[in-house]
Coordinates of C-alpha atoms and ligand atoms in Angstrom, one line a residue:
M1399 CA 115.7 104.2 90.3
K1400 CA 114.9 107.0 92.8
F1401 CA 115.1 106.8 96.5
C1402 CA 114.5 109.2 99.0
V1403 CA 115.0 108.9 102.8
T1404 CA 114.4 111.3 105.5
T1405 CA 115.2 111.7 109.3
P1406 CA 112.8 113.6 111.6
I1407 CA 113.7 117.3 111.8
Y1408 CA 114.7 117.9 115.3
Y1409 CA 113.4 120.1 117.7
I1410 CA 116.0 122.5 118.8
N1411 CA 115.0 123.3 122.4
G1412 CA 117.7 121.2 123.6
D1413 CA 121.2 119.6 122.6
P1414 CA 121.4 116.7 120.3
H1415 CA 121.8 113.4 122.0
I1416 CA 122.3 109.8 120.9
G1417 CA 118.7 109.1 120.1
H1418 CA 118.9 111.8 117.5
A1419 CA 122.2 110.4 116.2
Y1420 CA 120.5 107.2 115.9
A1421 CA 117.8 108.1 113.8
S1422 CA 120.4 110.2 111.5
I1423 CA 122.7 107.4 111.4
A1424 CA 120.0 104.8 110.1
A1425 CA 118.8 107.0 107.3
D1426 CA 122.4 107.5 106.3
I1427 CA 122.9 103.9 106.2
M1428 CA 119.9 103.5 103.8
A1429 CA 120.9 106.5 101.8
R1430 CA 124.7 105.0 101.4
F1431 CA 123.3 101.4 100.6
A1432 CA 121.2 103.0 97.8
R1433 CA 123.8 105.0 96.3
L1434 CA 126.1 102.2 96.3
D1435 CA 123.1 100.1 94.7
G1436 CA 123.3 102.9 91.8
M1437 CA 120.2 104.6 92.7
E1438 CA 119.7 108.3 92.7
V1439 CA 119.3 109.3 96.1
H1440 CA 117.7 112.4 98.0
F1441 CA 118.5 112.1 101.7
S1442 CA 117.2 114.8 104.0
T1443 CA 117.7 116.1 107.6
G1444 CA 117.1 119.3 109.6
T1445 CA 115.5 121.3 112.2
D1446 CA 112.1 122.1 113.3
E1447 CA 112.2 125.4 114.9
H1448 CA 108.6 126.8 115.3
G1449 CA 106.2 126.2 118.2
V1450 CA 105.5 127.0 121.9
K1451 CA 108.1 124.8 123.2
V1452 CA 111.1 126.5 121.2
A1453 CA 109.6 130.0 121.8
R1454 CA 109.7 129.3 125.4
S1455 CA 113.2 127.6 125.4
A1456 CA 114.5 130.8 123.5
E1457 CA 112.8 133.0 126.0
S1458 CA 114.4 131.2 129.2
A1459 CA 117.8 131.2 127.4
G1460 CA 117.4 135.2 127.2
M1461 CA 117.6 135.2 123.7
D1462 CA 115.9 136.3 120.5
V1463 CA 114.0 133.3 119.0
L1464 CA 115.6 133.5 115.5
E1465 CA 119.2 134.0 117.1
F1466 CA 118.3 130.9 119.4
S1467 CA 117.3 128.9 116.2
D1468 CA 120.5 129.9 114.5
L1469 CA 122.5 128.8 117.5
M1470 CA 120.8 125.5 118.2
S1471 CA 120.1 124.7 114.5
Q1472 CA 123.9 124.5 114.0
R1473 CA 124.5 122.3 116.9
F1474 CA 122.3 119.6 115.0
R1475 CA 124.3 120.3 111.9
N1476 CA 127.5 119.7 113.9
M1477 CA 126.1 116.6 114.8
S1478 CA 125.2 115.4 111.4
D1479 CA 128.8 116.1 110.3
K1480 CA 130.4 114.3 113.5
I1481 CA 128.4 110.9 112.5
N1482 CA 129.7 111.4 108.9
M1483 CA 126.2 111.7 107.8
S1484 CA 125.7 111.9 103.9
Y1485 CA 122.8 114.4 103.6
D1486 CA 121.9 115.8 100.6
D1487 CA 119.8 118.8 102.3
F1488 CA 119.6 120.1 105.8
I1489 CA 116.5 122.0 105.9
R1490 CA 115.3 124.4 108.6
T1491 CA 111.6 125.5 108.9
T1492 CA 112.5 129.0 109.2
E1493 CA 113.8 129.0 105.6
K1494 CA 111.7 131.0 103.1
R1495 CA 111.6 128.1 100.5
H1496 CA 109.7 126.1 103.5
E1497 CA 107.3 129.1 104.3
K1498 CA 106.4 129.1 100.7
A1499 CA 105.9 125.3 100.8
A1500 CA 103.7 125.0 103.8
Q1501 CA 101.7 127.7 102.8
T1502 CA 100.9 126.3 99.4
L1503 CA 100.1 123.0 101.0
W1504 CA 97.7 124.6 103.2
N1505 CA 96.1 126.2 100.2
M1506 CA 95.9 122.8 98.7
I1507 CA 93.9 121.3 101.6
E1508 CA 91.8 124.3 102.4
K1509 CA 88.8 122.5 101.1
D1510 CA 89.0 120.2 104.2
I1511 CA 89.7 123.2 106.7
Y1512 CA 87.0 124.9 109.0
C1513 CA 87.0 127.4 111.8
D1514 CA 86.2 126.7 115.2
T1515 CA 87.2 127.0 118.7
Y1516 CA 89.1 124.8 120.7
A1517 CA 89.3 124.4 124.4
G1518 CA 91.3 121.6 125.7
W1519 CA 94.5 120.2 127.3
Y1520 CA 97.5 121.1 125.6
S1521 CA 101.1 119.3 126.1
A1522 CA 103.7 121.8 124.8
R1523 CA 106.5 119.3 125.0
D1524 CA 104.4 116.9 122.6
E1525 CA 103.3 119.7 120.7
E1526 CA 99.8 118.2 120.9
Y1527 CA 96.4 118.6 122.5
V1528 CA 95.4 115.7 124.6
T1529 CA 91.8 114.4 125.0
E1530 CA 90.4 114.8 128.6
S1531 CA 90.3 111.1 129.1
D1532 CA 93.9 110.6 128.3
V1533 CA 94.9 113.2 131.1
V1534 CA 96.0 111.6 134.2
D1535 CA 97.1 113.5 137.1
G1536 CA 97.9 116.7 135.1
K1537 CA 100.0 114.7 132.8
A1538 CA 99.9 113.3 128.6
P1539 CA 100.3 109.8 128.1
S1540 CA 104.0 110.7 127.3
G1541 CA 104.4 112.1 130.8
A1542 CA 104.6 115.5 129.8
S1543 CA 102.6 118.2 131.7
V1544 CA 99.6 119.6 130.1
E1545 CA 97.8 123.1 130.3
W1546 CA 94.4 124.5 129.6
M1547 CA 94.2 126.2 126.2
E1548 CA 91.4 127.9 124.5
E1549 CA 91.8 129.7 121.1
A1550 CA 89.9 130.2 117.9
S1551 CA 91.4 127.5 115.6
Y1552 CA 91.1 126.2 112.1
F1553 CA 90.5 122.2 111.8
F1554 CA 91.4 119.8 109.3
K1555 CA 88.7 117.3 108.6
L1556 CA 90.7 114.2 109.7
S1557 CA 87.6 112.5 110.3
D1558 CA 86.8 112.2 106.7
Y1559 CA 90.0 110.1 106.1
Q1560 CA 89.2 107.2 108.3
D1561 CA 88.2 104.9 105.5
K1562 CA 90.5 106.2 102.8
L1563 CA 93.6 105.9 105.5
L1564 CA 92.4 102.2 106.6
D1565 CA 92.2 101.3 102.6
W1566 CA 95.6 102.6 102.1
Y1567 CA 97.0 100.4 104.9
E1568 CA 95.3 97.4 103.4
K1569 CA 96.5 98.2 99.8
N1570 CA 100.1 98.9 101.0
P1571 CA 100.8 96.4 103.8
D1572 CA 104.4 97.3 104.0
F1573 CA 103.5 101.2 104.5
I1574 CA 104.1 101.3 108.1
L1575 CA 107.0 98.9 109.6
P1576 CA 107.8 97.1 111.6
T1577 CA 104.4 95.3 111.3
S1578 CA 103.7 95.4 115.0
R1579 CA 103.5 99.2 114.8
R1580 CA 101.4 98.8 111.8
N1581 CA 98.9 97.0 113.8
E1582 CA 98.8 99.8 116.4
V1583 CA 98.2 102.5 114.1
I1584 CA 95.3 100.6 112.5
S1585 CA 93.6 100.1 115.8
F1586 CA 94.0 103.9 116.3
V1587 CA 92.6 104.9 113.3
K1588 CA 89.8 102.2 113.7
G1589 CA 89.1 103.9 116.9
G1590 CA 87.7 106.6 115.3
L1591 CA 89.7 109.9 114.1
K1592 CA 88.6 113.5 115.3
D1593 CA 89.2 116.5 113.3
L1594 CA 92.6 118.2 113.9
S1595 CA 93.3 121.5 115.1
I1596 CA 95.9 122.9 113.0
S1597 CA 96.4 126.5 113.4
R1598 CA 97.4 128.6 116.5
S1599 CA 96.1 132.0 117.6
K1600 CA 97.6 132.2 121.0
F1601 CA 101.3 132.6 120.1
T1602 CA 103.2 134.0 116.9
W1603 CA 106.2 131.8 116.5
G1604 CA 105.2 130.1 113.6
I1605 CA 104.3 130.0 110.0
P1606 CA 101.7 132.6 109.2
I1607 CA 98.6 131.2 107.6
P1608 CA 97.9 132.7 104.2
H1609 CA 95.0 135.6 104.3
L1610 CA 94.3 134.6 107.7
D1611 CA 95.8 137.4 110.2
G1612 CA 96.3 136.5 113.6
H1613 CA 97.0 132.4 112.8
V1614 CA 99.9 130.6 112.6
M1615 CA 100.0 126.9 111.4
Y1616 CA 100.5 124.2 113.9
V1617 CA 103.8 123.2 114.2
W1618 CA 103.1 119.5 112.9
I1619 CA 101.5 120.5 109.6
D1620 CA 104.6 122.9 109.3
A1621 CA 107.0 120.3 110.3
L1622 CA 105.6 117.4 108.0
T1623 CA 105.8 119.9 105.0
N1624 CA 109.5 119.7 105.4
Y1625 CA 109.8 116.6 103.5
L1626 CA 108.1 118.3 100.4
T1627 CA 110.1 121.4 100.7
S1628 CA 113.4 119.5 100.7
L1629 CA 112.5 118.1 97.3
G1630 CA 111.5 121.5 95.6
Y1631 CA 107.9 121.8 96.3
P1632 CA 105.8 123.5 95.2
D1633 CA 108.0 124.6 92.0
P1634 CA 106.0 123.1 89.1
E1635 CA 109.3 122.4 87.5
K1636 CA 110.1 120.1 90.4
A1637 CA 106.6 118.5 90.6
V1638 CA 107.4 115.1 88.6
Y1639 CA 110.8 114.8 90.8
V1640 CA 109.0 115.4 93.9
S1641 CA 106.3 112.9 92.9
E1642 CA 108.6 110.2 91.9
M1643 CA 110.8 110.6 95.0
M1644 CA 107.8 110.6 97.4
E1645 CA 106.9 107.3 95.8
N1646 CA 110.3 106.0 96.7
C1647 CA 110.4 107.7 100.1
V1648 CA 111.1 106.2 103.6
H1649 CA 110.6 108.3 106.5
V1650 CA 112.5 107.0 109.3
V1651 CA 110.8 108.2 112.9
G1652 CA 110.9 107.4 116.4
K1653 CA 107.9 105.3 117.6
E1654 CA 106.4 108.0 119.5
I1655 CA 105.8 110.2 116.4
L1656 CA 104.5 107.4 114.3
R1657 CA 101.0 108.8 114.4
F1658 CA 101.8 112.1 113.0
H1659 CA 103.5 110.4 110.0
A1660 CA 101.1 107.5 109.4
V1661 CA 97.9 109.0 110.1
Y1662 CA 98.1 112.8 109.6
W1663 CA 100.7 113.0 107.1
P1664 CA 99.1 110.8 104.5
A1665 CA 95.7 112.6 105.1
F1666 CA 97.1 116.1 104.3
L1667 CA 99.0 114.5 101.4
M1668 CA 95.4 112.7 100.3
S1669 CA 93.6 116.0 100.3
A1670 CA 96.3 118.0 98.6
G1671 CA 96.2 115.3 95.8
L1672 CA 99.8 114.6 96.4
R1673 CA 101.9 111.3 96.2
L1674 CA 102.1 109.4 99.5
P1675 CA 105.5 108.2 100.7
K1676 CA 106.4 104.7 100.2
R1677 CA 107.1 103.8 104.0
I1678 CA 107.1 105.1 107.5
Y1679 CA 109.7 103.1 109.5
A1680 CA 109.1 103.6 113.5
H1681 CA 112.3 102.8 115.2
G1682 CA 112.8 102.2 118.9
W1683 CA 114.1 104.3 121.8
W1684 CA 117.4 104.3 123.7
T1685 CA 117.9 104.3 127.4
S1686 CA 121.2 105.0 129.1
E1687 CA 122.8 102.4 131.5
G1688 CA 119.2 101.1 132.0
Q1689 CA 117.6 104.4 132.5
K1690 CA 115.6 107.0 130.4
M1691 CA 117.8 109.6 129.6
S1692 CA 117.2 112.7 131.4
K1693 CA 119.0 116.1 132.0
S1694 CA 118.2 115.7 136.1
V1695 CA 119.7 112.2 136.1
G1696 CA 122.7 113.2 133.9
N1697 CA 122.7 110.4 131.7
V1698 CA 122.0 111.9 128.6
V1699 CA 124.2 110.3 126.1
D1700 CA 126.6 113.0 124.0
P1701 CA 127.2 111.8 120.6
H1702 CA 130.5 113.7 120.3
E1703 CA 131.7 112.2 123.7
I1704 CA 131.1 108.7 122.9
I1705 CA 132.5 109.1 119.4
E1706 CA 135.5 110.5 120.8
E1707 CA 135.9 107.9 123.2
Y1708 CA 135.2 104.7 121.0
G1709 CA 135.4 105.9 117.6
L1710 CA 132.6 106.7 115.0
D1711 CA 132.4 103.6 113.1
Q1712 CA 132.6 101.7 116.2
V1713 CA 129.4 103.7 117.7
R1714 CA 127.8 103.4 114.2
Y1715 CA 128.1 99.7 114.1
F1716 CA 127.3 99.0 117.9
L1717 CA 123.8 101.0 117.4
F1718 CA 122.8 99.0 114.6
R1719 CA 124.1 95.5 115.9
E1720 CA 122.9 95.8 119.4
V1721 CA 119.3 95.8 119.0
K1722 CA 116.9 94.7 116.1
F1723 CA 116.2 97.9 114.2
G1724 CA 112.6 98.9 115.6
E1725 CA 113.0 97.7 119.1
D1726 CA 114.3 99.8 122.2
G1727 CA 117.8 99.3 123.1
D1728 CA 120.0 100.2 126.2
F1729 CA 123.4 102.0 125.9
S1730 CA 126.1 100.6 128.1
K1731 CA 129.6 101.2 128.3
S1732 CA 130.3 97.6 128.9
A1733 CA 127.9 96.8 126.0
I1734 CA 129.6 98.7 123.5
K1735 CA 133.1 97.7 124.6
K1736 CA 132.3 93.9 124.2
R1737 CA 131.0 94.7 120.7
I1738 CA 134.3 96.5 119.7
S1739 CA 136.5 93.6 121.1
F1740 CA 134.6 90.6 120.0
D1741 CA 132.7 91.5 116.7
L1742 CA 135.1 94.2 115.5
A1743 CA 138.4 93.3 116.7
N1744 CA 138.2 89.7 117.1
D1745 CA 136.0 88.9 114.1
L1746 CA 136.3 91.5 111.5
G1747 CA 139.9 92.9 112.1
N1748 CA 141.4 89.8 112.7
L1749 CA 140.3 88.4 109.3
V1750 CA 141.4 91.5 107.6
Q1751 CA 144.7 91.5 109.2
R1752 CA 145.7 87.7 109.0
V1753 CA 144.9 87.6 105.3
L1754 CA 146.7 90.6 104.5
A1755 CA 149.5 90.4 106.7
F1756 CA 150.0 87.1 105.2
I1757 CA 150.0 88.4 101.7
Q1758 CA 152.7 91.0 102.7
K1759 CA 154.6 88.0 104.4
I1760 CA 154.7 86.2 100.9
G1761 CA 156.0 89.2 99.1
G1762 CA 153.1 91.4 99.2
R1763 CA 151.6 90.5 96.0
L1764 CA 148.3 88.8 95.2
V1765 CA 148.7 86.2 92.3
V1766 CA 145.3 85.7 91.3
D1767 CA 143.8 81.9 90.4
Y1768 CA 140.1 81.7 89.8
D1769 CA 140.5 78.0 88.8
F1770 CA 138.7 77.2 91.9
S1771 CA 138.4 73.7 93.6
E1772 CA 135.1 73.2 95.6
D1773 CA 136.3 74.7 98.9
E1774 CA 137.4 78.1 97.3
R1775 CA 134.3 77.9 95.1
K1776 CA 131.9 77.8 97.9
L1777 CA 133.4 81.2 99.8
F1778 CA 133.7 82.8 96.5
E1779 CA 130.1 82.4 95.5
N1780 CA 129.0 83.4 98.9
S1781 CA 130.8 86.4 98.8
R1782 CA 129.7 87.5 95.1
S1783 CA 126.3 86.8 96.5
L1784 CA 126.4 88.8 99.6
I1785 CA 124.8 91.9 98.6
N1786 CA 122.0 90.0 97.0
R1787 CA 121.4 88.4 100.1
V1788 CA 121.4 91.8 102.0
R1789 CA 119.3 93.7 99.5
P1790 CA 116.2 92.3 100.4
L1791 CA 116.8 93.0 103.9
M1792 CA 117.5 96.5 103.2
E1793 CA 114.4 96.8 101.0
K1794 CA 112.5 96.3 104.5
Q1795 CA 115.4 98.5 106.5
D1796 CA 116.0 95.6 108.4
L1797 CA 119.4 97.0 109.3
H1798 CA 120.0 94.5 112.3
A1799 CA 119.5 91.4 109.8
S1800 CA 121.8 93.1 107.1
M1801 CA 124.7 93.3 109.7
S1802 CA 124.4 89.7 110.6
T1803 CA 124.5 88.6 107.3
V1804 CA 127.8 90.3 106.7
W1805 CA 128.9 88.9 109.9
E1806 CA 128.1 85.4 108.8
L1807 CA 130.4 85.8 105.8
I1808 CA 133.0 87.1 108.2
A1809 CA 132.8 83.9 110.2
E1810 CA 132.7 81.8 107.1
S1811 CA 136.1 83.3 106.0
N1812 CA 137.6 83.1 109.4
K1813 CA 136.8 79.4 109.4
F1814 CA 137.9 79.0 105.7
V1815 CA 141.4 80.5 107.0
N1816 CA 141.4 77.9 109.7
D1817 CA 140.5 75.0 107.6
M1818 CA 142.7 76.0 104.8
R1819 CA 145.9 76.7 106.7
P1820 CA 147.8 78.9 104.2
W1821 CA 150.8 79.2 106.3
E1822 CA 151.1 75.4 105.5
L1823 CA 150.2 75.8 102.0
V1824 CA 153.1 78.1 101.4
K1825 CA 155.5 75.1 101.8
N1826 CA 153.5 72.1 100.6
N1827 CA 151.1 73.6 97.8
P1828 CA 151.8 77.0 96.4
Q1829 CA 149.2 76.4 93.5
K1830 CA 146.6 75.8 95.9
L1831 CA 147.6 78.8 98.1
N1832 CA 146.9 81.3 95.2
K1833 CA 143.4 80.1 95.1
V1834 CA 142.7 80.2 98.7
I1835 CA 144.1 83.8 98.6
T1836 CA 142.1 84.9 95.6
A1837 CA 138.9 83.7 97.4
L1838 CA 139.6 85.3 100.6
C1839 CA 140.3 88.8 98.8
E1840 CA 137.0 88.3 97.2
S1841 CA 135.6 87.7 100.5
I1842 CA 137.3 90.5 102.0
R1843 CA 135.9 92.9 99.1
S1844 CA 132.4 91.8 99.5
I1845 CA 132.4 92.2 103.1
S1846 CA 133.8 95.7 103.0
F1847 CA 130.8 96.6 100.7
G1848 CA 128.6 95.2 103.1
L1849 CA 129.9 97.4 105.8
A1850 CA 130.4 100.3 103.6
P1851 CA 126.9 101.9 104.3
F1852 CA 127.3 101.3 108.0
M1853 CA 130.9 101.9 108.7
P1854 CA 132.1 104.1 105.6
D1855 CA 135.5 104.8 107.0
T1856 CA 136.5 101.4 108.0
A1857 CA 135.2 100.1 104.8
Q1858 CA 137.4 102.7 102.9
K1859 CA 140.4 101.6 104.9
I1860 CA 140.0 98.2 103.7
F1861 CA 139.3 99.4 100.2
N1862 CA 142.5 101.2 100.2
F1863 CA 144.6 97.7 101.5
I1864 CA 143.3 96.0 98.5
N1865 CA 143.2 98.7 95.7
V1866 CA 139.4 98.8 95.4
E1867 CA 137.5 102.1 94.7
G1868 CA 134.6 101.1 96.8
K1869 CA 132.1 103.7 95.1
S1870 CA 129.7 100.7 93.6
F1871 CA 128.3 97.5 94.0
E1872 CA 129.1 96.7 90.7
E1873 CA 132.7 96.4 91.3
I1874 CA 132.0 93.1 93.0
K1875 CA 131.4 91.4 89.8
S1876 CA 134.9 92.1 88.3
N1877 CA 137.7 89.5 89.2
F1878 CA 140.9 90.8 90.9
A1879 CA 144.2 91.1 88.8
D1880 CA 147.6 90.3 89.6
Q1881 CA 148.6 93.4 92.1
D1882 CA 150.9 94.4 95.0
F1883 CA 149.0 95.5 98.3
Q1884 CA 150.2 98.0 100.8
E1885 CA 151.0 96.9 104.3
P1886 CA 147.8 96.8 106.2
F1887 CA 147.4 98.5 109.7
T1888 CA 145.3 97.3 112.6
L1889 CA 141.6 98.6 112.3
F1890 CA 140.5 98.1 116.0
P1891 CA 143.2 98.5 118.2
K1892 CA 142.9 96.1 121.2
D1893 CA 143.1 99.0 123.8
N1894 CA 139.8 100.8 122.8
Ligands
LIG2684 O1 109.5 115.0 117.5 N1 116.0 107.0 121.5 O2 111.4 116.1 117.1 P1 112.3 115.8 118.7 C1 115.6 107.0 119.9 N2 110.3 117.8 115.5 N3 115.7 107.9 119.3 C2 115.2 109.1 120.1 C3 115.2 109.5 121.4 C4 115.6 108.4 122.0 N4 116.0 108.3 123.4 N5 115.0 110.7 121.4 C5 114.5 111.3 120.2 C6 110.1 116.0 116.9 N6 115.0 110.5 119.3 C7 109.5 116.7 115.7 C8 109.8 115.7 114.5 S1 109.4 115.3 112.0 C9 108.5 116.2 110.8 C10 109.0 116.4 113.4 C11 114.8 110.7 117.8 O3 113.6 116.8 118.4 C12 113.8 109.9 117.3 O4 113.8 109.7 115.8 O5 111.6 115.4 119.4 C13 112.4 110.8 117.4 O6 111.4 110.6 116.6 C14 113.1 112.0 117.1 O7 114.4 112.0 117.6 C15 112.3 113.2 117.8 O8 113.1 114.5 117.7

């Protein structure tokens, strides 16, 4: 089975912040889950380097645009590494391979392209023309200021795709998730689609259009093509791979760019006769301490800083546990501290510590006994089936419910320790003790596999404590053998 997952490719006009890290970690969780589940994965991320906005940022930094792009793209790569992102490809739209892909796609959709002139309000921040009626007080609906633009432009006959798109949404009810977002897109398309201007002649910082001097591609058609470039398009030898990966591809995007991905992108792909992705998942936005993040307010959350302050897995956990994936969230220091102290230190850390430290107390050796009575059998079965409960949730990118499901098993395991009182069994029922400890090791192993996509370092630490490799969910199926365990250390020290 193949699985492809992508992040948006980020504009390089500013530094990466927690919002970018969020989309990237979300996609990383999906990629890691799929790999552990035995799938062949292609996971791409990267930077979107063309367009008016980037050209202007380079200019105001007093830098050559390519030099500026190198510098800023590297910052996004650094962020990707800082958040432990397991990407297979980091794509830059200024690469030659991408220019070739975008130009090939252009040729493939040429039958739907015609030339005209465009005059209208343009928002450079959104890299989008805004209709007259949407401009209020000189601003686009996003709040960005607009400027009047007049240029010769090539247009894509998007209006021809209205029915085909509606038909696609109907036949593929999970193409856009969450469902509330799907409904928004459908009503937008039902409202009527205008042809889309897809070239720019007023500036040069973009991919040249084949055979058309003086025009560069509109940055969105360029940017969206990155998903194909990364898979190897247009190499004919990669055609089957590209198509199979696209068919199983989830594009993770912020809600503000859903329309580009769920309307324009499928229309381009239909026009080119290419496979559409499986899903567009639109996630919500983060504010910081209750306010929109902005440089002038000085509340932009820097991923490097919070990872230094709270720890990487703590941040990864917080972002996906604090709010439902798809909804907006607020980043606050008090909220992350609470999560670390209650969920991580008290629930998870305590379970691992009390069980493994106890094993050390009784000689450091696990002596297995799978001849379970009713009590242990229940925990054992719930542990072995954990991933089967999480899988259908992950298939719909319900990251939040997946985490909650893992936490239910943590709670059940902690309760099991309280009920079974192994410290008393040592004295009065050593046979029962082995069964109880065996069942608990099973639950700790399954919990670690459930955590692994979200908190890879923490999961690996626990795997090391219990001599588990941690590379595949298949490992959960085997019984533990008698063995020595090493002394555990505290996973989440309280002073954090
Ligand atoms: O739109 N909260 O790039 P971009 C949550 N280049 N997520 C946020 C966020 C916030 N406050 N701010 C940004 C572009 N994001 C285009 C994409 S794709 C073919 C081209 C995340 O740098 C979110 O995922 O503006 C959003 O969609 C993405 O960063 C946009 O990044």
